[in-house]
Amino acid sequence: MGQDNFMTQKRNLSLPTTAAAGNGRAFVGGGRGALRGKHVQKTFNNIKITILCGFVTILVLRGTIGIGSLGSSDALNQNLIEETNRILAEIRSDSDPIDPNDPPEPDVNPNTTYSLGPKILNWDSDRRNWLEGNPEFPSYVNGKPKVLLLTGSPPNPCDNPMGDHYLLKAVKNKIDYCRIHGIEIVYNMAHLDKELAGYWAKLPMIRRLMLSHPEVEWIWWMDSDALFTDMVFQVPLSKYSKHNLVIHGYPDLLFDQKSWIALNTGSFLFRNCQWSLDLLDAWAPMGPKGPIRDEAGKILTANLKGRPAFEADDQSALIYLLISRQDKWMDKVYVENSYYLHGFWAGLVDRYEEMIDKYHPGLGDERWPFVTHFVGCKPCGSYGDYPVERCLRSMERAFNFADNQVLKLYGFGHRGLLSPKIKRVRNETATPLEYVDKFNIRRASHSL
Amino acid sequence: MMERCLGAYRWRRMQRAFRQFKVTIICLLLTIVVLRGTIGAGKFGTPEQDYLEIRDHLIHTSRKRAEPHRVLEEVQPQQTMASDSSSSGGGGSATTNSYTEFDINTILKDEEPDDKPDPNKPYSLGPKISDWDEQRATWLKENPQFPNFIGPNKPRVLLVTGSSPKPCENPVGDHYLLKSIKNKIDYCRLHGVEVFYNMALLDAEMAGFWAKLPLIRKLLLSHPEIEFLWWMDSDAMFTDMAFEVPWERYRDSNFVMHGWNEMVYDEKNWIGLNTGSFLLRNCQWSLDILDSWAPMGPKGKVREEAGKILTRELKNRPVFEADDQSAMVYLLATQRDKWGDKVYLENAYYLHGYWGILVDRYEEMIENYHPGLGDHRWPLVTHFVGCKPCGKFGDYPVERCLKQMDRAFNFGDNQILQMYGFTHKSLASRRVKRVRNETSNPLEVKDELGLLHPAFKAVKVSSS
């Protein structure tokens, strides 16, 4: 109220001036126009601060939040992103264009025993005849038997991109070892038998390769999550002249404790012979997916120590087979543990620096493991059995540990076991061959 | 009312003061707002964060929109989403078992700093070697167990390819690199070629497409038993598994690339040849050409300036930094008399085949032709130039590139699988189906293409 009085006072004060101005003018209309103009001006004065504030607010908000969906270029980007993601999702899905002309595939009859293929009876003599008839494809080259390394991964992208990256690094690691030691690689990305998918997929592939390549003496299966960490060590195949299956494990765990991890089927060698075909035939029946695999899983959990309850896997099935038919199979099986044909990663990866300090490549055992196998990490899936950071860190270290042995010939090494970058460890020279003679692993192993 | 509390005079004074200072007060408020907008107000966040929170909250209902953002971007710790995978919180904690939220850059670390090269020294691939032919010949004589020819017309070949040691920016990029290396492993196993997959940057100066030069030189010098080095880009795939490179044709050449003489020497066209797939003999001449090729490579000012020269001198070249291919065209066009007689520009078969003109014709090729031809009827190599599957952006639409790479891979893979009696269900499908029944006499079965035991893999039979 006091305010009103004040305002009216102000108005009273202003009026006389207007009136005075109006008096100064001849026309009454002119006076009224001037009054309106002044009115407008006053209003403007009052709200100019408001306008200024509004303007600045808009500027500030635009500066922080941005125009958002008002911008057309943003909408375009959004469309592009959505389109790309749709394509990526399609690629990563397991779906396949279904051909309507394809006959529906028959289900496996649970009453008949599953078979990998027609029974072959004379493989040893057939193979010997073939080798005699084809001397240009010998099974022994320079005294060394021909070995084929088989590995593989699923045909679709991994659930996460890190998985594919480590599959790529693992295959590079295997390429390096096999180039140095003259071993051929077959990288399988096809499910030859849809019944035996997953970890069982190796069985039909091993059989197929044995039968198609009679010149191959040994087939070496290696999991995609196993890395070579000793580039110099060679499998002493002459030790196994009387055996047909070489697998890493512990006999006491196998026969006394019947443990489900007594052997490891992540890295093993099969001789190309009739015995191996027979073993594969005896091994396969627990594999076909569905009720057979589930039931078999229950049997295995009941009979093997420490096995959790899940569907039958190839490792437990092999252990069970070898335990229950010991008399039939064990005389040709070599359970190897004098070197790490399979080395469980958890106990090894933290010791690499110590190994570099104290030992040297070529030992293959706990001092310098031949193979570091990342069981349980499952980088290709979404979830592993171990913390991701530990797994990936360890895999990177193992890869670099092995890569350093390969790069040594070229005078380079990684800048730390966790670094993807390399540094020079030996200066360039104009006579490189003296170092080649010193550091070439292949040359050294040849002269052995 | 106020007036009654304070007294009319005081009240009037207060109002006057207020009027005078209202501009000041408004400016103060504005400053606070702006500061909050830029710096943030601690746990209250910035307006942008508020906006994101509101947006995410609204999007929460239609989940699909939120997911794609995570897919294309590098995996980042999720600060705002309070959704299912809350166990890991933000920033990929050490105990998470889920791979989808992990950022690899938290574990990779360099223990030593980069070397800084001397800017005044001219770039060189290594100390000059002048007698490589003699050094190598002596070594081969001393090491007869490593001959440089593994057959009468078959030199020892090393196929070299590679990719970055860090994960691809594109989430499926590594998968395509994996398929590509499998494809190369298959071809090389069939043809008795060794493979070297490089993941190391030997010289930080020569990064990018120039990285192959120091690598090639290093491999030539470290493997004197290699007669030919075959460089192949990671985005190139073999699509003819039965074609054997005609080695006798290159008896007198040291450098074989796909290209056309007229386009290189007469037109100086920057795509007159392709350095995505080439053969280089292990000899002094090759070391010399590598030394002449390298100077345009060192990154920074040298490469930029060289790029300008190349764009000016070569036909149709766009403006960008110097690349190894343009530099080779320029080198050959300007110094033909020095190098030309030992360079063979091959175009009778697709030592490099541009994918754009090939991939749509695969079905037609399957209908009308057969593997072993290597040329336009059944290309040896399909090279996905410009697709850049490992990066986020390429020169062509993503869908076309990735789908066609799948088709090319399957086209090549079918030739491998047919050895074992299988084939892909279609060129777009990952699934395989049986095309030849199992038999109890597997040795009597011959595969159609004769790739199981091909002549070019036969070992020399010593007469006894």
Coordinates of N, CA and C in Angstrom, one line a residue, chain A residues 318-448:
Chain A
L318 N 35.6 -88.8 -22.0 CA 36.8 -89.5 -22.3 C 37.3 -90.1 -21.0
I319 N 37.3 -89.4 -19.9 CA 37.8 -89.9 -18.6 C 37.0 -91.1 -18.2
Y320 N 35.7 -91.0 -18.3 CA 34.8 -92.1 -17.9 C 35.1 -93.3 -18.8
L321 N 35.3 -93.0 -20.1 CA 35.5 -94.1 -21.0 C 36.8 -94.9 -20.7
L322 N 37.9 -94.1 -20.4 CA 39.2 -94.7 -20.2 C 39.2 -95.4 -18.8
I323 N 38.4 -94.9 -17.9 CA 38.4 -95.6 -16.6 C 37.6 -96.9 -16.7
S324 N 36.5 -96.8 -17.3 CA 35.6 -98.0 -17.3 C 36.1 -99.1 -18.2
R325 N 36.8 -98.7 -19.3 CA 37.4 -99.7 -20.2 C 38.9 -99.6 -20.2
Q326 N 39.4 -99.6 -19.0 CA 40.9 -99.4 -18.9 C 41.7 -100.4 -19.7
D327 N 41.2 -101.7 -19.6 CA 41.9 -102.8 -20.2 C 42.0 -102.6 -21.7
K328 N 40.9 -102.0 -22.3 CA 40.9 -102.0 -23.7 C 41.8 -100.8 -24.3
W329 N 41.8 -99.7 -23.6 CA 42.4 -98.5 -24.2 C 43.7 -98.1 -23.6
M330 N 43.9 -98.3 -22.3 CA 44.9 -97.5 -21.6 C 46.4 -97.9 -22.0
D331 N 46.5 -99.1 -22.7 CA 47.9 -99.4 -23.0 C 48.5 -98.5 -24.1
K332 N 47.6 -97.9 -24.9 CA 48.1 -97.0 -26.0 C 47.9 -95.6 -25.6
V333 N 47.5 -95.3 -24.4 CA 47.3 -93.9 -24.0 C 48.5 -93.5 -23.2
Y334 N 49.1 -92.3 -23.5 CA 50.2 -91.8 -22.7 C 49.7 -90.6 -22.0
V335 N 49.6 -90.7 -20.6 CA 49.2 -89.6 -19.8 C 50.4 -88.8 -19.5
E336 N 50.6 -87.7 -20.1 CA 51.9 -86.9 -20.0 C 51.8 -85.8 -19.0
N337 N 52.7 -85.7 -18.1 CA 52.8 -84.6 -17.2 C 54.2 -84.1 -17.0
S338 N 55.2 -84.6 -17.8 CA 56.5 -84.1 -17.6 C 56.7 -82.7 -18.2
Y339 N 55.8 -82.3 -19.0 CA 55.8 -80.9 -19.6 C 54.4 -80.5 -19.7
Y340 N 54.2 -79.2 -19.9 CA 52.8 -78.7 -19.9 C 52.2 -78.7 -21.3
L341 N 51.9 -79.9 -21.7 CA 51.1 -80.0 -23.0 C 49.8 -79.2 -22.8
H342 N 49.4 -79.2 -21.6 CA 48.3 -78.2 -21.3 C 48.7 -77.6 -19.9
G343 N 48.8 -76.3 -19.8 CA 49.2 -75.7 -18.6 C 48.1 -74.8 -18.1
F344 N 47.5 -75.1 -17.0 CA 46.4 -74.3 -16.4 C 46.9 -72.9 -16.1
W345 N 46.3 -71.9 -16.6 CA 46.9 -70.5 -16.6 C 47.1 -69.9 -15.2
A346 N 46.2 -70.2 -14.3 CA 46.2 -69.5 -13.0 C 47.5 -69.6 -12.3
G347 N 48.1 -70.7 -12.3 CA 49.3 -70.9 -11.6 C 50.6 -70.4 -12.3
L348 N 50.4 -70.0 -13.6 CA 51.6 -69.7 -14.4 C 51.8 -68.3 -14.7
V349 N 50.6 -67.6 -15.0 CA 50.8 -66.2 -15.6 C 51.5 -65.2 -14.7
D350 N 51.4 -65.4 -13.4 CA 52.0 -64.4 -12.6 C 53.5 -64.6 -12.5
R351 N 54.0 -65.7 -12.9 CA 55.4 -66.0 -12.7 C 56.2 -65.8 -14.0
Y352 N 55.7 -65.1 -15.0 CA 56.4 -64.9 -16.2 C 57.7 -64.2 -16.0
E353 N 57.6 -63.1 -15.2 CA 58.9 -62.3 -15.0 C 59.9 -63.1 -14.3
E354 N 59.5 -63.9 -13.3 CA 60.5 -64.8 -12.6 C 61.1 -65.8 -13.6
M355 N 60.3 -66.3 -14.5 CA 60.8 -67.3 -15.5 C 61.8 -66.6 -16.4
I356 N 61.5 -65.4 -16.8 CA 62.4 -64.7 -17.7 C 63.8 -64.4 -17.0
D357 N 63.7 -64.2 -15.7 CA 64.9 -64.0 -14.9 C 65.7 -65.2 -14.8
K358 N 65.1 -66.3 -14.5 CA 65.9 -67.5 -14.1 C 66.1 -68.5 -15.2
Y359 N 65.1 -68.7 -16.1 CA 65.2 -69.8 -17.0 C 65.2 -69.3 -18.5
H360 N 65.0 -70.3 -19.4 CA 65.1 -70.0 -20.8 C 64.1 -70.8 -21.5
P361 N 63.7 -70.4 -22.8 CA 62.8 -71.3 -23.5 C 63.4 -72.6 -23.9
G362 N 62.5 -73.6 -24.1 CA 62.9 -74.9 -24.5 C 62.7 -76.0 -23.4
L363 N 62.2 -75.5 -22.2 CA 62.1 -76.4 -21.1 C 60.7 -77.1 -21.1
G364 N 59.7 -76.3 -21.4 CA 58.3 -76.8 -21.6 C 57.6 -77.2 -20.3
D365 N 58.2 -77.1 -19.2 CA 57.5 -77.5 -18.0 C 57.2 -76.3 -17.1
E366 N 57.2 -76.5 -15.8 CA 56.7 -75.4 -14.9 C 57.8 -74.3 -14.9
R367 N 59.0 -74.5 -15.3 CA 60.0 -73.5 -15.4 C 59.7 -72.6 -16.6
W368 N 59.2 -73.1 -17.7 CA 58.9 -72.3 -18.9 C 57.8 -73.1 -19.6
P369 N 56.5 -72.8 -19.3 CA 55.5 -73.7 -19.7 C 55.3 -73.7 -21.3
F370 N 55.1 -74.9 -21.8 CA 54.9 -75.1 -23.2 C 53.6 -74.4 -23.7
V371 N 52.5 -74.7 -23.0 CA 51.2 -74.2 -23.4 C 50.6 -73.6 -22.1
T372 N 50.0 -72.4 -22.3 CA 49.2 -71.8 -21.2 C 47.8 -71.8 -21.7
H373 N 46.9 -72.5 -20.9 CA 45.6 -72.8 -21.4 C 44.6 -72.0 -20.5
F374 N 43.8 -71.1 -21.1 CA 43.0 -70.2 -20.3 C 41.6 -70.8 -20.1
V375 N 41.6 -71.9 -19.4 CA 40.3 -72.7 -19.1 C 39.4 -71.8 -18.3
G376 N 38.2 -71.7 -18.6 CA 37.2 -71.0 -17.8 C 37.1 -69.5 -18.1
C377 N 38.0 -69.0 -18.9 CA 38.0 -67.5 -19.2 C 36.9 -67.2 -20.1
K378 N 36.7 -68.0 -21.1 CA 35.6 -67.9 -22.1 C 35.5 -66.5 -22.7
P379 N 36.5 -65.9 -23.3 CA 36.4 -64.6 -23.7 C 35.5 -64.4 -24.9
C380 N 35.1 -65.5 -25.5 CA 34.2 -65.3 -26.7 C 32.7 -65.2 -26.2
G381 N 32.4 -65.6 -25.0 CA 31.1 -65.4 -24.5 C 30.8 -64.2 -23.7
S382 N 29.8 -64.1 -23.0 CA 29.5 -62.9 -22.3 C 30.0 -62.9 -20.8
Y383 N 30.0 -64.2 -20.3 CA 30.4 -64.3 -18.9 C 31.4 -65.4 -18.8
G384 N 32.5 -65.2 -18.0 CA 33.4 -66.3 -17.8 C 33.3 -66.8 -16.3
D385 N 34.2 -67.7 -16.0 CA 34.2 -68.2 -14.6 C 35.1 -67.4 -13.7
Y386 N 35.9 -66.5 -14.3 CA 36.8 -65.7 -13.6 C 36.6 -64.2 -13.9
P387 N 37.1 -63.3 -13.0 CA 37.0 -61.9 -13.3 C 37.6 -61.6 -14.6
V388 N 36.9 -60.7 -15.4 CA 37.3 -60.4 -16.7 C 38.7 -59.7 -16.7
E389 N 38.9 -58.8 -15.8 CA 40.2 -58.1 -15.8 C 41.4 -59.0 -15.7
R390 N 41.2 -60.0 -14.8 CA 42.3 -61.0 -14.5 C 42.5 -61.8 -15.8
C391 N 41.4 -62.3 -16.4 CA 41.6 -63.1 -17.6 C 42.3 -62.3 -18.7
L392 N 41.8 -61.2 -19.0 CA 42.3 -60.4 -20.2 C 43.7 -60.0 -19.9
R393 N 44.0 -59.6 -18.7 CA 45.4 -59.2 -18.4 C 46.3 -60.4 -18.6
S394 N 45.9 -61.5 -18.1 CA 46.7 -62.7 -18.1 C 46.9 -63.2 -19.6
M395 N 45.9 -63.1 -20.4 CA 46.0 -63.5 -21.8 C 46.9 -62.6 -22.5
E396 N 46.8 -61.3 -22.2 CA 47.7 -60.3 -22.9 C 49.2 -60.6 -22.5
R397 N 49.4 -60.9 -21.2 CA 50.7 -61.2 -20.8 C 51.3 -62.5 -21.4
A398 N 50.5 -63.5 -21.5 CA 50.9 -64.8 -22.1 C 51.2 -64.6 -23.6
F399 N 50.4 -63.8 -24.2 CA 50.6 -63.6 -25.7 C 51.9 -62.8 -25.9
N400 N 52.1 -61.8 -25.1 CA 53.4 -61.0 -25.3 C 54.6 -61.8 -24.9
F401 N 54.4 -62.6 -23.8 CA 55.5 -63.5 -23.4 C 56.0 -64.4 -24.5
A402 N 55.0 -64.9 -25.2 CA 55.4 -65.8 -26.4 C 55.9 -65.0 -27.5
D403 N 55.2 -63.8 -27.8 CA 55.6 -63.0 -28.9 C 57.0 -62.5 -28.8
N404 N 57.5 -62.3 -27.6 CA 58.8 -61.8 -27.4 C 59.8 -62.9 -27.9
Q405 N 59.5 -64.1 -27.8 CA 60.4 -65.2 -28.3 C 60.4 -65.2 -29.8
V406 N 59.3 -64.8 -30.4 CA 59.3 -64.8 -31.9 C 60.0 -63.5 -32.4
L407 N 59.8 -62.4 -31.7 CA 60.4 -61.1 -32.1 C 61.9 -61.1 -31.9
K408 N 62.4 -62.0 -31.1 CA 63.8 -61.9 -30.7 C 64.7 -62.0 -32.0
L409 N 64.2 -62.9 -32.9 CA 65.0 -63.1 -34.1 C 65.1 -61.7 -34.9
Y410 N 64.1 -60.9 -34.8 CA 64.1 -59.7 -35.5 C 64.7 -58.5 -34.8
G411 N 65.1 -58.8 -33.5 CA 65.7 -57.7 -32.7 C 64.7 -56.8 -32.0
F412 N 63.5 -57.3 -31.7 CA 62.5 -56.5 -31.0 C 61.9 -57.2 -29.8
G413 N 61.3 -56.5 -29.0 CA 60.6 -57.1 -27.9 C 59.5 -56.1 -27.4
H414 N 58.5 -56.7 -26.7 CA 57.4 -55.8 -26.2 C 57.9 -54.9 -25.1
R415 N 57.3 -53.7 -25.0 CA 57.7 -52.8 -23.9 C 57.0 -53.2 -22.6
G416 N 57.2 -54.3 -22.1 CA 56.5 -54.7 -21.0 C 55.5 -55.8 -21.4
L417 N 55.1 -56.7 -20.5 CA 54.3 -57.8 -20.9 C 52.8 -57.4 -21.1
L418 N 52.5 -56.1 -20.7 CA 51.1 -55.7 -21.0 C 51.0 -54.7 -22.1
S419 N 52.2 -54.5 -22.8 CA 52.2 -53.4 -23.8 C 52.0 -54.0 -25.3
P420 N 51.2 -53.4 -26.1 CA 51.1 -53.9 -27.5 C 52.2 -53.3 -28.3
K421 N 52.9 -52.3 -27.8 CA 54.0 -51.7 -28.6 C 55.3 -52.4 -28.3
I422 N 56.2 -52.3 -29.3 CA 57.5 -53.0 -29.2 C 58.6 -52.0 -29.2
K423 N 59.8 -52.4 -28.8 CA 61.0 -51.6 -28.8 C 62.1 -52.4 -29.3
R424 N 63.1 -51.7 -29.8 CA 64.3 -52.4 -30.4 C 65.1 -53.0 -29.3
V425 N 65.6 -54.2 -29.4 CA 66.5 -54.8 -28.4 C 67.8 -55.1 -29.0
R426 N 67.9 -54.9 -30.3 CA 69.2 -55.2 -30.9 C 69.3 -54.2 -32.1
N427 N 70.5 -53.6 -32.2 CA 70.6 -52.6 -33.3 C 70.7 -53.2 -34.6
E428 N 70.3 -52.5 -35.6 CA 70.4 -52.9 -37.0 C 71.8 -53.0 -37.4
T429 N 72.2 -54.0 -38.3 CA 73.5 -54.1 -38.7 C 73.5 -54.3 -40.2
A430 N 74.7 -54.2 -40.8 CA 74.8 -54.4 -42.3 C 75.1 -55.9 -42.5
T431 N 75.3 -56.7 -41.5 CA 75.5 -58.1 -41.7 C 74.5 -58.9 -40.8
P432 N 73.2 -58.9 -41.2 CA 72.2 -59.5 -40.3 C 72.3 -61.0 -40.1
L433 N 73.0 -61.7 -41.0 CA 73.0 -63.1 -41.0 C 73.7 -63.7 -39.8
E434 N 74.6 -63.0 -39.1 CA 75.2 -63.6 -38.0 C 74.2 -63.7 -36.8
Y435 N 73.2 -62.7 -36.8 CA 72.2 -62.9 -35.8 C 71.2 -63.9 -36.1
V436 N 70.9 -64.1 -37.4 CA 70.0 -65.1 -37.9 C 70.5 -66.5 -37.4
D437 N 71.8 -66.7 -37.6 CA 72.4 -67.9 -37.1 C 72.2 -68.1 -35.6
K438 N 72.3 -67.0 -34.9 CA 72.3 -67.1 -33.5 C 70.9 -67.3 -32.9
F439 N 69.9 -66.6 -33.5 CA 68.6 -66.6 -32.9 C 67.5 -67.3 -33.6
N440 N 67.7 -67.9 -34.8 CA 66.7 -68.5 -35.5 C 66.4 -69.9 -34.8
I441 N 65.1 -70.0 -34.3 CA 64.8 -71.2 -33.5 C 64.7 -72.4 -34.5
R442 N 64.2 -72.1 -35.7 CA 64.0 -73.2 -36.6 C 65.3 -73.9 -36.9
R443 N 66.3 -73.0 -37.1 CA 67.6 -73.5 -37.5 C 68.2 -74.3 -36.4
A444 N 68.0 -73.8 -35.2 CA 68.5 -74.5 -34.0 C 67.9 -75.8 -33.8
S445 N 66.6 -75.9 -34.0 CA 65.9 -77.2 -33.8 C 66.2 -78.2 -34.9
H446 N 66.5 -77.7 -36.0 CA 66.8 -78.6 -37.1 C 68.1 -79.3 -36.9
S447 N 69.0 -78.6 -36.3 CA 70.3 -79.3 -36.2 C 70.3 -80.2 -35.0
L448 N 69.2 -80.3 -34.3 CA 69.2 -81.2 -33.1 C 69.2 -82.6 -33.5

